[in-house]
Short mmCIF file of N, CA and C in Angstrom, two decimals:
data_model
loop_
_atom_site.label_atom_id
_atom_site.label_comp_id
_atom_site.label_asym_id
_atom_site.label_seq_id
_atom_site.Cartn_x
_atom_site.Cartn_y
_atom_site.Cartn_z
N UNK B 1500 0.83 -1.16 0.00
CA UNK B 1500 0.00 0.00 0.00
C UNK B 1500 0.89 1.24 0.00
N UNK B 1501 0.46 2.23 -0.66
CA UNK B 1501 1.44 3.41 -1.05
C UNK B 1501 1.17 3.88 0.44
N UNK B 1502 2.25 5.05 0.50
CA UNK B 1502 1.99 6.18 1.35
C UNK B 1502 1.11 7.18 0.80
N UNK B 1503 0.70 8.12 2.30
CA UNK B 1503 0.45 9.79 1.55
C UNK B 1503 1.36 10.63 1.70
N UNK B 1504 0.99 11.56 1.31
CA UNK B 1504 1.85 12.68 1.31
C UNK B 1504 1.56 13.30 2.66
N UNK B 1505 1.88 13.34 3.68
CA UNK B 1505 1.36 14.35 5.09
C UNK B 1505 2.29 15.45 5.24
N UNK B 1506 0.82 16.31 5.93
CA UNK B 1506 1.35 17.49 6.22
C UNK B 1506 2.41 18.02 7.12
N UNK B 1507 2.37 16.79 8.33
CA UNK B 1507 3.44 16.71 9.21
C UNK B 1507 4.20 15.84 9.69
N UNK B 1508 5.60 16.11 9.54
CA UNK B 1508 6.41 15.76 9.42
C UNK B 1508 7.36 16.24 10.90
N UNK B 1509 8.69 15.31 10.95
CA UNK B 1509 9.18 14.89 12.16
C UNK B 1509 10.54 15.90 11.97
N UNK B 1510 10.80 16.77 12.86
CA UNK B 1510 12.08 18.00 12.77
C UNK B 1510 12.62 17.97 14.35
N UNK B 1511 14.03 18.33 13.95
CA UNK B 1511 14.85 18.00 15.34
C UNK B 1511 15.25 19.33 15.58
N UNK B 1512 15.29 20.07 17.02
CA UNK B 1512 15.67 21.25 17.21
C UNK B 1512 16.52 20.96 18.14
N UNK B 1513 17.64 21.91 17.68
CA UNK B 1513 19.11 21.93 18.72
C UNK B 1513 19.72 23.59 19.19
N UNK B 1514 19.92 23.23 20.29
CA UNK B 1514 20.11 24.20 20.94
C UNK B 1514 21.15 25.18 19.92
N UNK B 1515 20.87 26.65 19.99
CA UNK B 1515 21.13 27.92 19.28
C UNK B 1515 22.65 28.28 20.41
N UNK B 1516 22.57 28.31 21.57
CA UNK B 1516 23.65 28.74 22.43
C UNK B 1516 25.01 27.77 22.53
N UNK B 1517 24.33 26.84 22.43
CA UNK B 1517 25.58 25.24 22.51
C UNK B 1517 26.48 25.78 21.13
N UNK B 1518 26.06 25.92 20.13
CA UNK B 1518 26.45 25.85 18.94
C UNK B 1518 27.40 27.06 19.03
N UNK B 1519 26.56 28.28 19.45
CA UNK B 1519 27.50 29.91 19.57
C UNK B 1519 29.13 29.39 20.17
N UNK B 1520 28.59 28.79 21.41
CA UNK B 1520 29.71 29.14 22.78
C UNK B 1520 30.31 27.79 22.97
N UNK B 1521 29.92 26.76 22.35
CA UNK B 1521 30.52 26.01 22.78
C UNK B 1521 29.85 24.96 23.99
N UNK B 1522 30.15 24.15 24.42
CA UNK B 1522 29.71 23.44 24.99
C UNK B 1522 30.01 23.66 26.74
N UNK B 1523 29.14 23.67 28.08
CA UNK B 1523 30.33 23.93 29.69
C UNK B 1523 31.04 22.64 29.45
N UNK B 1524 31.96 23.62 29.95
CA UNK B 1524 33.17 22.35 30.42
C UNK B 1524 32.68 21.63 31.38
N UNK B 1525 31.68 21.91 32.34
CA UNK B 1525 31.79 21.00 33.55
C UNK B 1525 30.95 19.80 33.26
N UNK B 1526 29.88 20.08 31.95
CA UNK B 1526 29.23 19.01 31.53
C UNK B 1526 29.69 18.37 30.77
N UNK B 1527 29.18 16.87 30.66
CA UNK B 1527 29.58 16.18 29.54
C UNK B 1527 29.37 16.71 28.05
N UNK B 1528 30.14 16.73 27.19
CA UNK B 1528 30.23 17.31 25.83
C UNK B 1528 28.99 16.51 25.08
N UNK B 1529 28.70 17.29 24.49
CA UNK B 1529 27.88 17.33 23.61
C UNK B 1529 26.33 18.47 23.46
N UNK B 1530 25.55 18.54 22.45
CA UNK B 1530 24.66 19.50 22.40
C UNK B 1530 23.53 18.83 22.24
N UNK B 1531 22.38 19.63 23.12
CA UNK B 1531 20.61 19.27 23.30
C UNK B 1531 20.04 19.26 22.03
N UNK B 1532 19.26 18.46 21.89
CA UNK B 1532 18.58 17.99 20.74
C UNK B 1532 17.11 17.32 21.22
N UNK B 1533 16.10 17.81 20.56
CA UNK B 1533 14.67 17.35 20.97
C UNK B 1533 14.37 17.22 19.38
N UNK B 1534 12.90 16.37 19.15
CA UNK B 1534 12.98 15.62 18.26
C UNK B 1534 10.86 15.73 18.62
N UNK B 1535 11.07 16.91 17.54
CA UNK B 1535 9.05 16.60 18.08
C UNK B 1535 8.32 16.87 15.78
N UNK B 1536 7.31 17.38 16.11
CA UNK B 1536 6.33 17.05 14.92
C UNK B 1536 6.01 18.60 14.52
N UNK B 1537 5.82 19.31 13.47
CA UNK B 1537 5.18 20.29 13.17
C UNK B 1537 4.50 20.15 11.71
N UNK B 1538 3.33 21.12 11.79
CA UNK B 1538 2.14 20.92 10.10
C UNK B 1538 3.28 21.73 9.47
N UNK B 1539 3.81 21.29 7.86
CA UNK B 1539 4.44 22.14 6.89
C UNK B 1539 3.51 23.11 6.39
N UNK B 1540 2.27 22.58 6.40
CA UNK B 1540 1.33 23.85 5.85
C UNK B 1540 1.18 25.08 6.64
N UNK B 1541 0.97 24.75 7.91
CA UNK B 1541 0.53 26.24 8.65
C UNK B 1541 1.84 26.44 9.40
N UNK B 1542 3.10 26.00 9.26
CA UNK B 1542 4.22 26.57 9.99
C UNK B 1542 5.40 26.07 8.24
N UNK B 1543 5.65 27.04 7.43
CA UNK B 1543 6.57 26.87 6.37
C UNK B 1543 7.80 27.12 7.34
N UNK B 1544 8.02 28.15 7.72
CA UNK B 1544 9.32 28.33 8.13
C UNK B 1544 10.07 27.90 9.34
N UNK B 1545 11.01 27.86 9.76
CA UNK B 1545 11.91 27.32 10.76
C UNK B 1545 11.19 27.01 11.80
N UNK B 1546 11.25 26.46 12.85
CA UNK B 1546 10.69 26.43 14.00
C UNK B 1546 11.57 26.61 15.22
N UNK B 1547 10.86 27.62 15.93
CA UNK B 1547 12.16 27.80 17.36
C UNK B 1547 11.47 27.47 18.58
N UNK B 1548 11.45 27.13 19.18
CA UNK B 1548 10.68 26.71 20.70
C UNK B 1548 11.92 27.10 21.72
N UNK B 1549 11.73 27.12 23.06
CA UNK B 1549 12.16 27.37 24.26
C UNK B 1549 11.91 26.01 25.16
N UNK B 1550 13.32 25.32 24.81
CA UNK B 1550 13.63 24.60 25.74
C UNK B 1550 14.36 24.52 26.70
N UNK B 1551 14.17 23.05 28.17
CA UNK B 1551 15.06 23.29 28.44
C UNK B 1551 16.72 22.64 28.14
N UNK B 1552 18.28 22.97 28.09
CA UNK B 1552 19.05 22.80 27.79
C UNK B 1552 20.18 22.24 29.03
N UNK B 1553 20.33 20.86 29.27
CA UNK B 1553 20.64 20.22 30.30
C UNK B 1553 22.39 20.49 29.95
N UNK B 1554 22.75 20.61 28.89
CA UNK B 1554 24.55 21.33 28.65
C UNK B 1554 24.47 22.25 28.91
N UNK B 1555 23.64 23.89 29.18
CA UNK B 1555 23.70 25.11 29.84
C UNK B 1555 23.40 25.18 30.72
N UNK B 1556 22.21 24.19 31.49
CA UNK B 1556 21.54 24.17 32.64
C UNK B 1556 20.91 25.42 33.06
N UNK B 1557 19.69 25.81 31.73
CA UNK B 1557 18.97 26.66 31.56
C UNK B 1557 17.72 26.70 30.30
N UNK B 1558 16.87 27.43 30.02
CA UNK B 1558 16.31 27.47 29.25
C UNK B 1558 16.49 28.60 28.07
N UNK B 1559 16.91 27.54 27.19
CA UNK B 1559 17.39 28.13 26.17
C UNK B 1559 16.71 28.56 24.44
N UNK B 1560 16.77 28.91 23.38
CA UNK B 1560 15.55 28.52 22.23
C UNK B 1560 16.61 27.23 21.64
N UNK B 1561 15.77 26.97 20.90
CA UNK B 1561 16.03 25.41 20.31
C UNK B 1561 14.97 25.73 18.79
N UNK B 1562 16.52 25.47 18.03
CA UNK B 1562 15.87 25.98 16.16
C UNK B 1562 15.96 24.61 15.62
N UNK B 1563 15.14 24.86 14.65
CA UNK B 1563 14.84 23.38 13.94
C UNK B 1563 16.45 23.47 13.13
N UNK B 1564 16.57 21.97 12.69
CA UNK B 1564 17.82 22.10 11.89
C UNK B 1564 17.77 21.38 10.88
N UNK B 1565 18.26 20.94 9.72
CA UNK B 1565 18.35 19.82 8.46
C UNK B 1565 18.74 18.46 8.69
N UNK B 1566 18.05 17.35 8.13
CA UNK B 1566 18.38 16.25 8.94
C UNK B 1566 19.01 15.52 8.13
#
């Protein structure tokens, strides 16, 4: 059975500050990444949400990125 075509689709947002500054040293390396759903029709462009960021140990925005 074919697929459809759907409107929504699965996008990963990673932290905007990790990427600037670098990662704390006191945490283990690496950068926050959440992994949720948005409609392509009624949201075309990027998506930024406010998460929280367990490598800054704060709440940070979190931009969609290319997968």
């Amino acid at each position: 059975m074919a697929k459809r075509k759907d409107a929504r689709g699965t996008v990963i947002l990673e932290c905007t500050d990790c990427i600037r500054n670098g990662v704390n040293k006191k945490a283990s390396t690496g950068i926050s990444r959440y992994i949720t759903q948005k409609n392509r029709h009624n949201t075309p462009n990027r998506l930024e949400l406010i998460k929280f960021c367990p490598y800054c140990y704060k709440h940070m925005i979190h931009g969609e990125i290319k997968k």
